[in-house]
Each structure stands twice: as structure tokens, then as C-alpha cells.
Short mmCIF file of C-alpha atoms in Angstrom, two decimals:
data_model
loop_
_atom_site.label_atom_id
_atom_site.label_comp_id
_atom_site.label_asym_id
_atom_site.label_seq_id
_atom_site.Cartn_x
_atom_site.Cartn_y
_atom_site.Cartn_z
CA MET A 504 -6.67 25.02 8.67
CA ALA A 505 -9.32 22.86 6.56
CA GLN A 506 -13.20 22.34 7.67
CA TYR A 507 -14.79 19.33 7.67
CA MET A 508 -18.33 18.18 8.11
CA PHE A 509 -18.75 15.14 10.74
CA LEU A 510 -22.04 13.40 9.82
CA LEU A 511 -23.19 11.15 12.43
CA TYR A 512 -25.03 8.19 11.53
CA ASP A 513 -26.66 5.77 14.19
CA SER A 514 -29.30 3.55 14.66
CA GLU A 515 -32.61 5.50 15.92
CA ASP A 516 -33.57 2.46 18.15
CA TRP A 517 -31.85 4.78 20.74
CA TYR A 518 -34.65 7.21 20.37
CA ASP A 519 -37.39 4.82 21.34
CA ASN A 520 -36.51 3.84 24.82
CA GLN A 521 -34.13 6.51 26.30
CA THR A 522 -34.67 7.48 29.71
CA ARG A 523 -33.85 11.07 31.16
CA ALA A 524 -30.42 9.94 32.53
CA GLU A 525 -29.33 8.41 29.21
CA TRP A 526 -30.31 11.77 27.61
CA ASP A 527 -28.16 13.73 30.03
CA GLN A 528 -25.41 11.01 29.77
CA ALA A 529 -25.59 11.70 25.69
CA MET A 530 -25.22 15.32 26.20
CA LYS A 531 -22.56 15.24 28.72
CA LEU A 532 -20.71 13.31 25.75
CA HIS A 533 -21.42 15.97 23.24
CA GLY A 534 -20.00 18.46 25.73
CA GLU A 535 -16.61 16.43 26.40
CA PHE A 536 -16.35 16.23 22.28
CA ALA A 537 -16.89 19.96 21.87
CA ALA A 538 -13.98 20.57 25.06
CA ALA A 539 -11.49 17.95 23.11
CA VAL A 540 -11.97 19.86 19.97
CA GLU A 541 -10.94 23.09 21.44
CA LYS A 542 -8.21 21.48 23.37
CA ALA A 543 -6.78 20.06 20.30
CA GLY A 544 -6.41 23.41 18.80
CA ALA A 545 -9.33 22.98 16.32
CA ARG A 546 -12.75 24.69 16.45
CA VAL A 547 -16.15 23.66 16.31
CA LEU A 548 -17.60 25.97 13.84
CA GLY A 549 -21.18 24.66 14.13
CA GLY A 550 -23.42 21.58 14.88
CA GLU A 551 -26.79 20.06 15.54
CA ALA A 552 -28.85 17.09 16.23
CA LEU A 553 -31.37 16.11 13.64
CA GLU A 554 -35.22 14.90 14.43
CA ARG A 555 -35.54 11.23 13.40
CA SER A 556 -35.35 10.08 9.92
CA SER A 557 -39.36 9.41 9.82
CA THR A 558 -39.60 13.20 9.92
CA ALA A 559 -37.55 13.95 7.03
CA SER A 560 -38.99 14.58 3.39
CA THR A 561 -36.98 14.60 0.13
CA VAL A 562 -37.33 17.17 -2.73
CA LYS A 563 -36.35 15.53 -5.92
CA GLN A 564 -35.44 17.63 -8.67
CA ARG A 565 -36.86 16.41 -11.97
CA GLU A 566 -35.69 17.41 -15.54
CA GLY A 567 -38.72 18.77 -17.47
CA ALA A 568 -41.08 18.22 -14.54
CA GLU A 569 -42.13 19.89 -11.04
CA PRO A 570 -39.87 18.74 -8.33
CA MET A 571 -41.17 15.81 -6.65
CA VAL A 572 -41.54 15.78 -2.72
CA THR A 573 -41.53 12.26 -1.22
CA ASP A 574 -41.73 11.21 2.35
CA GLY A 575 -38.62 9.99 4.22
CA PRO A 576 -34.83 10.04 3.77
CA PHE A 577 -33.25 10.14 0.49
CA ILE A 578 -31.51 6.86 1.45
CA GLU A 579 -32.95 4.52 3.54
CA THR A 580 -30.11 2.76 5.62
CA LYS A 581 -30.11 0.88 9.05
CA GLU A 582 -28.45 3.73 10.37
CA ALA A 583 -29.78 7.17 9.91
CA LEU A 584 -28.12 10.83 9.87
CA GLY A 585 -28.87 12.28 13.26
CA GLY A 586 -26.58 15.08 13.56
CA PHE A 587 -23.75 16.91 12.23
CA TYR A 588 -20.64 18.99 13.35
CA LEU A 589 -18.77 21.52 11.21
CA ILE A 590 -15.36 21.24 12.32
CA GLU A 591 -12.33 23.08 11.49
CA ALA A 592 -8.86 21.20 11.59
CA ARG A 593 -5.08 21.21 10.89
CA ASP A 594 -5.56 18.27 8.22
CA LEU A 595 -7.46 15.16 7.82
CA ASP A 596 -5.04 13.39 10.58
CA GLN A 597 -6.50 15.74 13.03
CA ALA A 598 -9.92 15.74 11.81
CA LEU A 599 -9.99 11.87 11.98
CA GLU A 600 -8.57 12.03 15.46
CA LEU A 601 -11.18 14.12 16.63
CA ALA A 602 -13.95 11.78 14.68
CA LYS A 603 -12.64 9.21 16.90
CA LEU A 604 -13.56 11.06 20.18
CA CYS A 605 -17.06 12.08 18.48
CA PRO A 606 -19.96 10.13 20.76
CA SER A 607 -21.52 8.37 17.69
CA GLY A 608 -21.52 5.02 16.21
CA ASN A 609 -20.61 6.09 12.71
CA VAL A 610 -18.78 9.43 11.88
CA GLU A 611 -18.48 10.15 8.07
CA VAL A 612 -15.68 12.82 7.61
CA ARG A 613 -16.47 15.14 4.53
CA PRO A 614 -14.13 18.04 3.76
CA VAL A 615 -15.85 21.09 2.72
CA MET A 616 -15.42 22.63 -0.44
CA ALA A 617 -13.76 25.84 -0.99
CA THR A 618 -16.26 27.84 -2.97
CA SER A 619 -14.97 31.34 -2.33
CA ASP A 620 -14.53 33.78 -5.50
CA GLU A 621 -10.63 32.97 -5.63
CA ALA A 622 -10.83 29.45 -5.32
CA ALA A 623 -10.41 27.09 -8.32
CA PRO A 624 -13.20 25.24 -9.66
CA PRO A 625 -13.69 21.50 -8.21
CA ALA A 626 -11.53 19.41 -10.37
CA MET B 1163 31.80 4.54 -24.45
CA SER B 1164 30.02 7.40 -26.64
CA GLU B 1165 29.23 10.37 -24.66
CA ALA B 1166 25.49 10.15 -25.81
CA VAL B 1167 25.23 6.63 -24.36
CA GLU B 1168 26.64 7.97 -21.09
CA VAL B 1169 24.32 10.53 -20.58
CA THR B 1170 21.40 8.17 -21.38
CA ARG B 1171 22.91 5.57 -18.87
CA ALA B 1172 23.32 8.36 -16.38
CA LEU B 1173 19.54 9.33 -16.80
CA ASP B 1174 18.30 5.89 -16.49
CA ARG B 1175 20.13 5.45 -13.52
CA ALA B 1176 18.87 8.72 -12.27
CA HIS B 1177 15.09 8.01 -13.12
CA ARG B 1178 15.59 4.81 -11.23
CA GLU B 1179 17.39 5.96 -8.28
CA CYS B 1180 16.24 9.56 -7.88
CA TRP B 1181 12.75 9.64 -9.10
CA SER B 1182 10.98 9.69 -5.73
CA THR B 1183 13.67 11.68 -3.68
CA VAL B 1184 13.21 14.32 -6.45
CA LEU B 1185 9.32 14.01 -6.31
CA ALA B 1186 9.30 14.18 -3.00
CA SER B 1187 11.41 17.23 -2.22
CA VAL B 1188 9.00 18.86 -4.80
CA VAL B 1189 6.14 18.19 -3.11
CA ARG B 1190 7.56 19.41 0.38
CA VAL B 1191 7.67 22.57 -0.95
CA THR B 1192 4.74 22.88 -3.12
CA ARG B 1193 2.15 20.23 -1.54
CA ASP B 1194 0.85 19.68 -4.71
CA LEU B 1195 1.12 16.18 -6.45
CA ASP B 1196 0.30 16.94 -9.78
CA LEU B 1197 2.66 20.06 -10.18
CA ALA B 1198 5.30 18.13 -8.58
CA GLU B 1199 5.23 15.35 -11.16
CA ASP B 1200 4.92 17.82 -13.78
CA CYS B 1201 8.16 19.38 -12.57
CA THR B 1202 10.04 16.38 -11.92
CA GLN B 1203 9.56 15.40 -15.24
CA ASP B 1204 10.79 18.61 -16.74
CA ALA B 1205 13.64 18.50 -14.60
CA PHE B 1206 14.24 14.97 -16.50
CA VAL B 1207 13.79 16.78 -19.81
CA GLN B 1208 16.05 19.57 -19.01
CA ALA B 1209 18.74 16.98 -17.74
CA LEU B 1210 18.62 15.49 -21.18
CA ARG B 1211 19.24 18.78 -22.87
CA THR B 1212 21.90 20.09 -20.63
CA TRP B 1213 23.80 17.09 -19.39
CA PRO B 1214 25.68 16.49 -22.71
CA ASP B 1215 27.66 19.41 -21.55
CA GLY B 1216 28.66 17.58 -18.58
CA ILE B 1217 26.82 15.41 -16.17
CA PRO B 1218 26.72 16.71 -12.79
CA GLY B 1219 28.53 15.24 -9.75
CA ASN B 1220 25.38 14.74 -7.65
CA PRO B 1221 22.58 13.96 -10.47
CA GLY B 1222 19.70 13.59 -7.62
CA GLY B 1223 20.77 16.98 -6.18
CA TRP B 1224 20.61 18.61 -9.38
CA LEU B 1225 17.23 17.16 -10.59
CA SER B 1226 15.88 18.24 -7.30
CA THR B 1227 17.07 21.69 -7.30
CA VAL B 1228 15.68 22.31 -11.09
CA ALA B 1229 12.49 20.42 -10.16
CA ARG B 1230 11.82 22.83 -7.29
CA ARG B 1231 13.03 26.06 -9.17
CA LEU B 1232 10.31 25.09 -11.91
CA ALA B 1233 7.61 24.39 -9.40
CA LEU B 1234 8.33 28.03 -7.36
CA ASP B 1235 8.36 29.51 -10.77
CA ARG B 1236 5.04 27.90 -11.72
CA LEU B 1237 3.29 28.75 -8.74
CA ARG B 1238 4.52 32.43 -8.59
CA ARG B 1239 3.00 32.75 -11.91
CA GLU B 1240 -0.27 31.06 -10.90
CA THR B 1241 -2.86 33.85 -9.48
CA ASN B 1242 -3.73 31.86 -6.56
CA LEU B 1243 -0.28 32.01 -5.17
CA ARG B 1244 -1.48 34.12 -2.10
CA ARG B 1245 -3.50 30.90 -1.10
CA LYS B 1246 -0.64 28.78 -1.37
CA LEU B 1247 1.83 30.80 0.08
CA PRO B 1248 1.13 29.34 4.02
CA LEU B 1249 1.94 26.03 2.67
CA LEU B 1250 5.57 26.82 1.47
CA VAL B 1251 6.61 26.79 4.96
CA GLU B 1252 8.91 23.90 5.57
CA GLU B 1253 8.75 21.91 8.73
CA PRO B 1254 11.94 21.03 10.71
CA GLY B 1255 13.40 18.11 9.08
CA GLU B 1256 13.88 14.66 10.86
CA ALA B 1257 17.65 14.79 11.80
CA GLU B 1258 19.78 12.53 9.42
CA LEU B 1259 17.08 10.49 7.85
CA PRO B 1260 16.25 11.11 4.30
CA ALA B 1261 12.81 11.98 5.35
CA ASP B 1262 11.03 13.40 2.13
CA PRO B 1263 10.82 9.85 0.50
CA LEU B 1264 9.38 8.60 3.83
CA ARG B 1265 6.90 11.21 4.10
CA LEU B 1266 5.62 10.69 0.43
CA VAL B 1267 5.20 6.62 1.45
CA PHE B 1268 3.03 7.54 4.43
CA THR B 1269 1.03 9.82 2.23
CA CYS B 1270 0.57 7.06 -0.52
CA CYS B 1271 -0.29 4.70 2.24
CA HIS B 1272 -2.79 6.92 4.47
CA PRO B 1273 -5.28 4.67 5.81
CA ALA B 1274 -8.27 6.96 4.47
CA LEU B 1275 -7.28 6.03 1.02
CA ALA B 1276 -8.54 2.31 -0.58
CA ARG B 1277 -5.89 -0.02 -0.59
CA ASP B 1278 -6.02 -0.51 -4.18
CA SER B 1279 -5.11 3.39 -4.44
CA GLN B 1280 -2.43 3.15 -2.15
CA VAL B 1281 -0.57 0.37 -4.22
CA ALA B 1282 -1.46 2.18 -7.58
CA LEU B 1283 -0.01 5.48 -5.81
CA THR B 1284 2.90 4.18 -4.36
CA LEU B 1285 4.05 2.93 -7.61
CA ARG B 1286 3.36 5.75 -9.26
CA LEU B 1287 4.85 8.33 -7.03
CA ILE B 1288 7.48 6.41 -5.26
CA CYS B 1289 8.64 3.82 -7.92
CA GLY B 1290 7.96 6.15 -10.93
CA LEU B 1291 6.17 4.21 -12.84
CA THR B 1292 4.06 5.27 -15.88
CA THR B 1293 0.17 4.63 -15.72
CA ARG B 1294 0.52 2.06 -18.23
CA GLU B 1295 3.32 0.22 -15.87
CA VAL B 1296 1.20 0.42 -12.72
CA ALA B 1297 -1.51 -1.36 -14.78
CA ALA B 1298 0.66 -3.82 -15.96
CA VAL B 1299 2.16 -4.52 -12.70
CA LEU B 1300 -1.16 -4.79 -10.88
CA LEU B 1301 -2.75 -6.80 -13.77
CA ILE B 1302 -5.43 -4.23 -14.34
CA GLY B 1303 -6.44 -2.01 -17.25
CA GLU B 1304 -4.87 1.09 -17.79
CA ALA B 1305 -7.89 3.16 -17.41
CA THR B 1306 -8.74 1.67 -13.93
CA ALA B 1307 -5.11 2.56 -12.96
CA ALA B 1308 -5.50 5.71 -14.18
CA ALA B 1309 -8.90 6.30 -12.24
CA ARG B 1310 -7.33 4.83 -8.93
CA ILE B 1311 -4.29 7.18 -9.12
CA THR B 1312 -6.36 10.41 -9.80
CA ARG B 1313 -9.08 9.66 -7.24
CA ALA B 1314 -6.22 9.19 -4.74
CA LYS B 1315 -4.70 12.18 -5.50
CA LYS B 1316 -7.91 14.23 -5.67
CA LYS B 1317 -8.68 12.90 -2.30
CA ILE B 1318 -5.15 13.90 -0.75
CA ALA B 1319 -5.70 17.35 -1.88
CA ALA B 1320 -9.21 17.81 -1.15
CA ALA B 1321 -9.49 16.07 2.20
CA ALA B 1322 -5.94 17.74 3.20
CA ILE B 1323 -4.06 14.18 3.90
CA PRO B 1324 -0.83 15.78 5.21
CA TYR B 1325 2.35 15.09 3.81
CA ARG B 1326 4.44 14.15 6.92
CA ILE B 1327 5.72 11.17 8.68
CA PRO B 1328 3.23 10.28 11.36
CA ALA B 1329 4.08 11.13 15.07
CA ASP B 1330 5.67 8.24 17.06
CA ARG B 1331 2.57 7.55 18.99
CA GLU B 1332 0.49 7.00 15.74
CA LEU B 1333 3.42 5.26 13.78
CA PRO B 1334 2.56 1.57 15.00
CA ALA B 1335 -0.67 1.86 13.74
CA ARG B 1336 0.13 3.38 10.66
CA LEU B 1337 2.99 1.22 9.95
CA ASP B 1338 1.15 -2.13 8.89
CA VAL B 1339 -0.21 -0.50 5.95
CA VAL B 1340 3.01 0.86 4.80
CA LEU B 1341 4.78 -2.62 5.49
CA THR B 1342 1.82 -4.22 3.54
CA VAL B 1343 2.34 -1.83 0.39
CA VAL B 1344 5.93 -2.05 0.45
CA HIS B 1345 6.04 -6.00 0.31
CA LEU B 1346 3.29 -5.93 -2.59
CA VAL B 1347 5.49 -3.47 -4.40
CA TYR B 1348 8.56 -6.06 -3.92
CA THR B 1349 6.03 -9.11 -4.79
CA ALA B 1350 5.22 -7.00 -7.82
CA GLY B 1351 8.72 -6.78 -9.27
CA HIS B 1352 9.67 -10.37 -7.80
CA VAL B 1353 7.14 -11.98 -10.14
CA ALA B 1354 6.58 -9.34 -12.73
CA ALA B 1355 3.81 -9.75 -15.35
CA GLY B 1356 5.37 -9.89 -18.79
CA PRO B 1357 8.61 -11.31 -20.24
CA GLU B 1358 11.20 -10.47 -17.32
CA LEU B 1359 10.87 -12.61 -14.15
CA THR B 1360 11.91 -9.79 -12.07
CA ARG B 1361 11.65 -5.89 -12.09
CA THR B 1362 15.03 -5.14 -10.27
CA ASP B 1363 13.63 -1.11 -9.96
CA LEU B 1364 10.57 -2.57 -8.15
CA THR B 1365 12.34 -5.15 -5.73
CA GLY B 1366 15.33 -2.42 -5.36
CA ARG B 1367 13.14 0.21 -4.36
CA ALA B 1368 11.19 -1.89 -1.82
CA VAL B 1369 14.48 -2.92 -0.11
CA GLU B 1370 15.48 0.49 0.17
CA LEU B 1371 12.30 1.51 1.41
CA ALA B 1372 12.43 -1.16 3.94
CA ARG B 1373 15.69 0.12 5.17
CA LEU B 1374 14.29 3.37 5.70
CA LEU B 1375 11.46 2.17 7.83
CA VAL B 1376 14.02 0.24 10.01
CA ARG B 1377 16.01 3.47 10.30
CA LEU B 1378 12.72 5.39 11.29
CA MET B 1379 11.78 2.86 13.87
CA PRO B 1380 14.68 0.99 15.12
CA ASP B 1381 12.80 -0.32 17.74
CA GLU B 1382 10.05 -1.86 15.99
CA PRO B 1383 10.29 -5.77 14.96
CA GLU B 1384 8.12 -5.70 12.05
CA PRO B 1385 10.33 -3.33 10.00
CA GLN B 1386 13.18 -5.36 10.73
CA ALA B 1387 11.52 -8.42 9.70
CA LEU B 1388 10.29 -7.21 6.38
CA LEU B 1389 13.70 -6.00 5.67
CA GLY B 1390 15.04 -9.79 6.68
CA LEU B 1391 12.38 -11.38 4.50
CA LEU B 1392 13.21 -9.17 1.41
CA LEU B 1393 17.01 -9.72 2.18
CA MET B 1394 16.58 -13.62 2.03
CA THR B 1395 14.24 -13.41 -1.24
CA GLU B 1396 17.08 -11.25 -2.84
CA ALA B 1397 19.69 -13.74 -1.50
CA ARG B 1398 18.20 -16.46 -3.55
CA GLY B 1399 17.93 -14.27 -6.71
CA ASN B 1400 20.88 -15.81 -8.47
CA ALA B 1401 19.78 -19.47 -7.99
CA ARG B 1402 16.24 -18.73 -8.97
CA VAL B 1403 16.65 -18.61 -12.57
CA SER B 1404 18.90 -21.17 -14.50
CA ALA B 1405 21.71 -20.70 -17.06
CA ASP B 1406 19.17 -20.94 -20.02
CA GLY B 1407 16.75 -18.52 -18.17
CA GLU B 1408 14.15 -21.10 -16.72
CA LEU B 1409 12.92 -20.42 -13.31
CA VAL B 1410 14.06 -22.84 -10.69
CA LEU B 1411 11.74 -23.65 -7.82
CA LEU B 1412 13.25 -23.25 -4.02
CA ALA B 1413 13.17 -27.07 -4.36
CA ASP B 1414 15.63 -27.25 -6.96
CA GLN B 1415 17.93 -24.55 -6.68
CA ASP B 1416 21.56 -24.85 -6.09
CA ARG B 1417 22.10 -23.42 -2.74
CA SER B 1418 25.73 -22.62 -3.03
CA ARG B 1419 24.57 -19.90 -5.35
CA TRP B 1420 22.83 -17.94 -2.76
CA ASP B 1421 24.45 -14.62 -1.97
CA PRO B 1422 26.09 -15.25 1.53
CA GLN B 1423 25.97 -11.92 2.71
CA LEU B 1424 22.74 -11.16 1.76
CA GLN B 1425 21.61 -14.22 3.49
CA ALA B 1426 23.57 -13.52 6.66
CA GLU B 1427 21.77 -10.19 7.09
CA GLY B 1428 18.61 -11.34 6.44
CA VAL B 1429 18.82 -14.27 8.71
CA SER B 1430 20.14 -12.32 11.44
CA ARG B 1431 17.31 -9.15 11.05
CA ALA B 1432 14.66 -12.13 11.04
CA THR B 1433 16.17 -13.77 14.23
CA ALA B 1434 16.33 -10.30 16.15
CA ALA B 1435 12.69 -9.48 14.67
CA LEU B 1436 11.45 -13.21 16.14
CA ARG B 1437 12.80 -12.20 19.37
CA ARG B 1438 10.83 -9.44 20.04
CA GLY B 1439 7.69 -10.49 18.48
CA GLN B 1440 5.40 -12.72 16.28
CA GLY B 1441 3.53 -9.96 13.79
CA ARG B 1442 2.98 -11.14 10.52
CA PHE B 1443 6.26 -10.30 8.81
CA ALA B 1444 8.31 -12.24 11.53
CA LEU B 1445 6.56 -15.08 10.91
CA GLN B 1446 6.83 -14.99 7.39
CA ALA B 1447 10.82 -13.97 7.82
CA ALA B 1448 10.91 -17.15 9.96
CA VAL B 1449 9.74 -19.35 7.13
CA ALA B 1450 12.17 -17.64 4.89
CA GLY B 1451 14.85 -18.54 7.58
CA LEU B 1452 14.04 -22.12 7.94
CA HIS B 1453 14.47 -22.30 4.14
CA MET B 1454 17.71 -20.61 4.24
CA THR B 1455 19.28 -22.54 6.89
CA ALA B 1456 18.09 -25.82 5.95
CA PRO B 1457 20.85 -28.15 4.42
CA SER B 1458 18.41 -29.13 1.37
CA TRP B 1459 14.92 -28.87 0.38
CA GLU B 1460 14.32 -32.45 1.73
CA ARG B 1461 15.96 -31.75 5.23
CA THR B 1462 14.03 -28.72 5.57
CA ASP B 1463 12.09 -28.67 9.11
CA TRP B 1464 8.52 -28.74 7.30
CA ARG B 1465 6.89 -29.42 10.65
CA GLN B 1466 8.32 -26.03 11.86
CA VAL B 1467 7.23 -24.17 8.67
CA VAL B 1468 3.45 -25.89 9.20
CA ARG B 1469 3.87 -24.36 12.81
CA MET B 1470 4.69 -21.06 11.68
CA TYR B 1471 1.72 -20.77 9.13
CA ASP B 1472 -0.67 -22.01 12.00
CA ALA B 1473 0.71 -18.92 14.15
CA MET B 1474 -0.01 -16.58 10.88
CA LEU B 1475 -3.52 -18.06 10.56
CA VAL B 1476 -4.26 -16.88 14.17
CA SER B 1477 -3.85 -13.16 13.26
CA TRP B 1478 -3.73 -12.95 9.49
CA PRO B 1479 -6.34 -15.93 8.58
CA THR B 1480 -6.28 -15.31 4.72
CA PRO B 1481 -6.62 -18.00 1.74
CA ILE B 1482 -3.24 -17.18 0.69
CA VAL B 1483 -1.67 -18.30 4.17
CA GLU B 1484 -4.01 -21.33 4.36
CA LEU B 1485 -2.90 -22.44 0.67
CA ASN B 1486 0.86 -21.90 1.86
CA ARG B 1487 0.21 -24.08 4.96
CA ALA B 1488 -0.95 -26.47 2.86
CA ALA B 1489 1.59 -26.69 0.69
CA ALA B 1490 3.98 -26.94 3.53
CA HIS B 1491 1.72 -29.76 5.14
CA SER B 1492 2.19 -31.77 1.86
CA LEU B 1493 5.93 -31.89 2.40
CA VAL B 1494 6.21 -32.96 6.03
CA PRO B 1495 7.83 -36.53 6.01
CA GLY B 1496 4.91 -39.22 5.95
CA ALA B 1497 2.20 -36.53 5.44
CA ASP B 1498 -1.42 -37.73 4.51
CA LEU B 1499 -1.53 -36.34 0.79
CA THR B 1500 -5.33 -37.03 0.50
CA ALA B 1501 -6.13 -34.86 3.54
CA VAL B 1502 -3.98 -32.07 2.13
CA LEU B 1503 -5.69 -32.17 -1.18
CA THR B 1504 -8.93 -32.09 0.77
CA GLU B 1505 -7.60 -28.79 2.45
CA LEU B 1506 -6.81 -27.61 -1.18
CA ASP B 1507 -10.16 -28.24 -2.44
CA ALA B 1508 -11.53 -26.51 0.25
CA LEU B 1509 -9.82 -23.35 -0.81
CA ALA B 1510 -11.39 -23.68 -4.51
CA ASP B 1511 -14.35 -21.26 -3.74
CA GLU B 1512 -12.14 -18.64 -2.46
CA PRO B 1513 -12.91 -15.40 -4.63
CA ALA B 1514 -9.39 -14.39 -3.53
CA LEU B 1515 -7.62 -17.17 -4.93
CA ALA B 1516 -9.82 -17.53 -8.01
CA ALA B 1517 -6.96 -16.16 -10.29
CA TYR B 1518 -4.06 -17.28 -7.83
CA ALA B 1519 -1.98 -19.79 -10.24
CA TYR B 1520 -0.43 -21.15 -7.10
CA LEU B 1521 -3.52 -23.28 -6.09
CA PRO B 1522 -3.86 -25.31 -9.21
CA ALA B 1523 -0.14 -25.34 -9.14
CA THR B 1524 0.06 -26.84 -5.77
CA ARG B 1525 -2.87 -29.19 -6.44
CA ALA B 1526 -1.18 -30.57 -9.55
CA ASP B 1527 1.98 -31.13 -7.67
CA VAL B 1528 0.08 -33.00 -4.86
CA LEU B 1529 -2.19 -35.12 -7.61
CA THR B 1530 1.06 -36.00 -9.29
CA ARG B 1531 2.65 -37.43 -6.01
CA LEU B 1532 -0.58 -39.63 -5.58
CA GLY B 1533 -0.44 -40.78 -8.94
CA ARG B 1534 -3.56 -39.27 -10.43
CA ARG B 1535 -1.88 -38.00 -13.47
CA ASP B 1536 -5.18 -36.70 -15.54
CA GLU B 1537 -6.19 -34.65 -12.51
CA ALA B 1538 -2.82 -33.28 -12.20
CA ALA B 1539 -2.57 -32.57 -16.05
CA ALA B 1540 -6.02 -30.81 -15.83
CA ALA B 1541 -4.63 -28.57 -12.74
CA TYR B 1542 -1.40 -27.79 -14.67
CA HIS B 1543 -3.39 -26.62 -17.39
CA GLN B 1544 -5.48 -24.26 -15.26
CA ALA B 1545 -2.49 -22.99 -13.50
CA ILE B 1546 -0.84 -22.06 -17.13
CA GLN B 1547 -3.92 -20.35 -18.12
CA LEU B 1548 -3.74 -18.48 -14.72
CA THR B 1549 -0.11 -17.14 -14.68
CA ALA B 1550 0.82 -13.83 -16.16
CA ASN B 1551 4.63 -14.47 -16.15
CA GLU B 1552 6.25 -16.06 -19.27
CA THR B 1553 9.20 -17.79 -17.15
CA GLU B 1554 6.40 -19.43 -14.87
CA ARG B 1555 4.41 -20.67 -17.84
CA ARG B 1556 7.27 -22.17 -19.47
CA PHE B 1557 8.04 -23.70 -16.04
CA LEU B 1558 4.43 -25.03 -15.47
CA THR B 1559 4.50 -26.45 -19.06
CA SER B 1560 7.63 -28.43 -18.53
CA ARG B 1561 6.23 -30.04 -15.41
CA LEU B 1562 2.98 -30.86 -17.53
CA ASN B 1563 5.24 -32.51 -20.08
CA ASP B 1564 6.96 -34.60 -17.59
CA LEU B 1565 3.66 -36.14 -16.22
#
């Protein structure tokens, strides 16, 4: 099994005008997604929704100087990172099939790097 | 024939015909592309040493056995064997199909890899080309080719892109990319960059892969169509080059030199595919079929050819299809050549055609027929600068001199 981070990128307009019913509907979709993952024989290892990107702060490391703290996300885009899942799946094909079921407009699927002691250094 | 020559020939032949089979059989047990490539290479080196004592009856089998043994020895020596052991389990093989090369093709053409990488990786792993040769075929720098191949291999390993033929329900969605890449491999061999007009190692491998895909998916029309298209192109191979090695365009070919067997199989496969669908390879095969069955270039059913390109533009609106449509349009009896020229000029700003010699070559032809010689000459000059093929360059130069 391999591990993948699903990064959920969506427009944040959604937060501004949503009703209670819409919120409940979204949560229901996420519940269904988690069920679909388990049914496929894969696992949800973790996942959270994030506060909107306007609440983000970025700490930038600088050589020979104090780290700099700035307001906002590292990269400003139309779509913002709004949540994530950590998924264990058989291979990329299964991970992509599951990402298609994930209730988000854009899902970036990134393999998690093995960093245990016996793992080879990343090439 | 001396013994050394015999061994060299057997090795050359094995490299051409068995490289991807041997490589794929090692990938199946190791799931490690770099290791598999090294061991395949080493197996050929061992062959060079031992075959002078007797060439094995089944060179491909011999090479696979040696390469797999080398790979397992190396894995056993590695400290991380424990981590890799679970991967050594073989999946039950798909009955009768030589599944390994197909698995490798589907891995190289995985949709999670960039199109550029898919082609480079296929040429490297399935056709056994060196990085330098991949660069030459794709008209890119060697460093770029190396970077594309390395990046793709790393992603296959890091993201766990599986080494398998997709399940039946996934196949139709995955098929288009594979067909496109196989077609690109054929095209790369058909008009090779450099001194030779064709690279039969590439065209041959593409035909072989198309046949495998037909066997894998006998009910899908598009693999049939691609195979038909390639076979019809192969059928014209002899007539494509004159006795003194010059390129002969379809218009001027001696049709009696077309290979009747390849022609018959190509046309029948294309017809069967068209009966079941109008995918883009079916339509391309239909165009090839219209050429094959026409009594002469002049008596080709150009209206029907234009209709096929119109249908292609619906699902596949690319500048190259538009260019081909315009070229066919110019040949419809009584066509308005000034209107065709307007169509061609509209394509001038297409980035995809910026380095494509056929656009200025087609313009040059239309301009010649309109009697606008100076403009035709300028267009021929432009085409000559763009082509990377020597034979094509000589052909265009002779057209220029005929003005």
C-alpha cells in the first residue's frame, strides 16, 4: 500500500453565502467519500477542513536573517487549499479513482515520501 | 558467413525484436525500471561473451532468463530486499497474450504522466532507443530527453504507478493515449530525422504494438483502425522511395508497387473499424483507404476525403487536421484555390504548426498552381529550412528548381 495526500483546492466564494442546508449537504458528501474509500479497501488515515486562506500566515526562512512572517498563503491563486485527506491506497490508479469521488473542485494527489530509517534517500 | 558476423547479426536482431520483451519480463519481477534497464543491458553484454560458443535457439528467452537472474541477484544483495520482497509476487498472467510488453506500454502511457514524457519513455523502454536516439527522433536536445525520461521514471516509482494492463472497464478511457503514442512512434519512424527516410525498427515495433492492442481488445474499433492505418502506410513503403533513393509522393507513386497483402489487410481492418465507429483513427484509416482503393491520384474521391476530415474536426479540432483538410480541398476538381490559400494563411499563426514543414510545402504547391511563382519559391525555401529529413529536403529542393 502507498500513502497519498489529497489536497483539496476550491474557490472560497462558497464560504461566504452558504446556508445551513448547503453545509449539511457538503458534510454528507464528505461522509459518503470516506465510506467509498473504506469500501474500495483503501483507508482514510487523516483529514481536516481548513479555515479560509485569508486566515493563513506564511513563515519564510531567509538565509542569514530572521525568518519573515507575512500575512496570507504562500501562493495566491483563484482556488485556495481548503482541506486535505491522507489516504492509504493500493497504487496511483486506486488513489486517482478515489480522488474522482472526493467532493472538491480540484484535488492534487501527492505521494507521501517514505522517510523511515530503512528508506533510501529521495533520488 | 563468419561466426563473429553471425553472432553480431543475432544480437542486432535480438536487440531489435526482444528488447522490450526482455525488459518487461524483468520489470514484472522487480517493479524497478532503472534496475530492469541495467540488467537487460547486462544480459546483452553476457550474450556478446557467450553466444560465440553457440547462439541459443530462443534468444529472447535466453536473454529474459539471464536478465531476470541478474536482477534477482542484485536485489538479494541490496539491504532493502525486505522492503521489496512483497513486490516480487507475480500477478496471474493474462492467458495467451504476451502481456509483459503491453503492461509496460500502459505504464509508459499512464495519464498521470505528461504527454511528452509518455512518448520519450515509450521510445526508451519499448523501442530500446538510447537517450541520444530518443532526442533525435523527437527533435529535442539530449538533456531535455534525459530529463523527461528521468522525471517520468521517478514519478512511476514515487507515485506507485502500477505495472499492469488496466481492468476492462478502465481500458476504453486509457486506450486513446496508448493509441496516440503508438501512432507517434510509427510517425517518428516513418519520417525519421536524419539521413534515412524510415527507421524500420520504430515502424515495426509500432505495428507489433497495434497488433497486440487488437488482440487485447478485439471488440474496440479504434485499435483495428490504427492497425489498418499503419498497414496501409506500410503497404506503400516500396513505392515511397524511387530507385535512386528519392522520396516519391503519394501523387506520383507507382501503385503496382504497393504490397497487395498489406493493402488488403489494411483496407479490411479499416472497413471493419468504420462499421463500428467514427473515432479519429477510424476516420484517418478511412482517408488512407480512399487513397488505397482509388485507381489513381487524380481519380481519388477528394470530396469524400474532405468529408472525412470534416468529421475528424468535430472531435479532434487540431491545426494539423485543418491543414490536411485544406490540402485535400485544394485537390477537389474545380476547387477555388484562392479560398484554399486563405484557409492555409489562417493557419500561419498556429504555434503547433510553426515548425511544421508541410504547411509551407502545401502553400507552395497551391501558389505554384495559381501561377504565383515568386511566392511559391519563398514558401519552398521556408519548407526546406523546416524539414529535418534529408530525403524530404531533396524532394522540396527539386520542386523549387522545377518552378
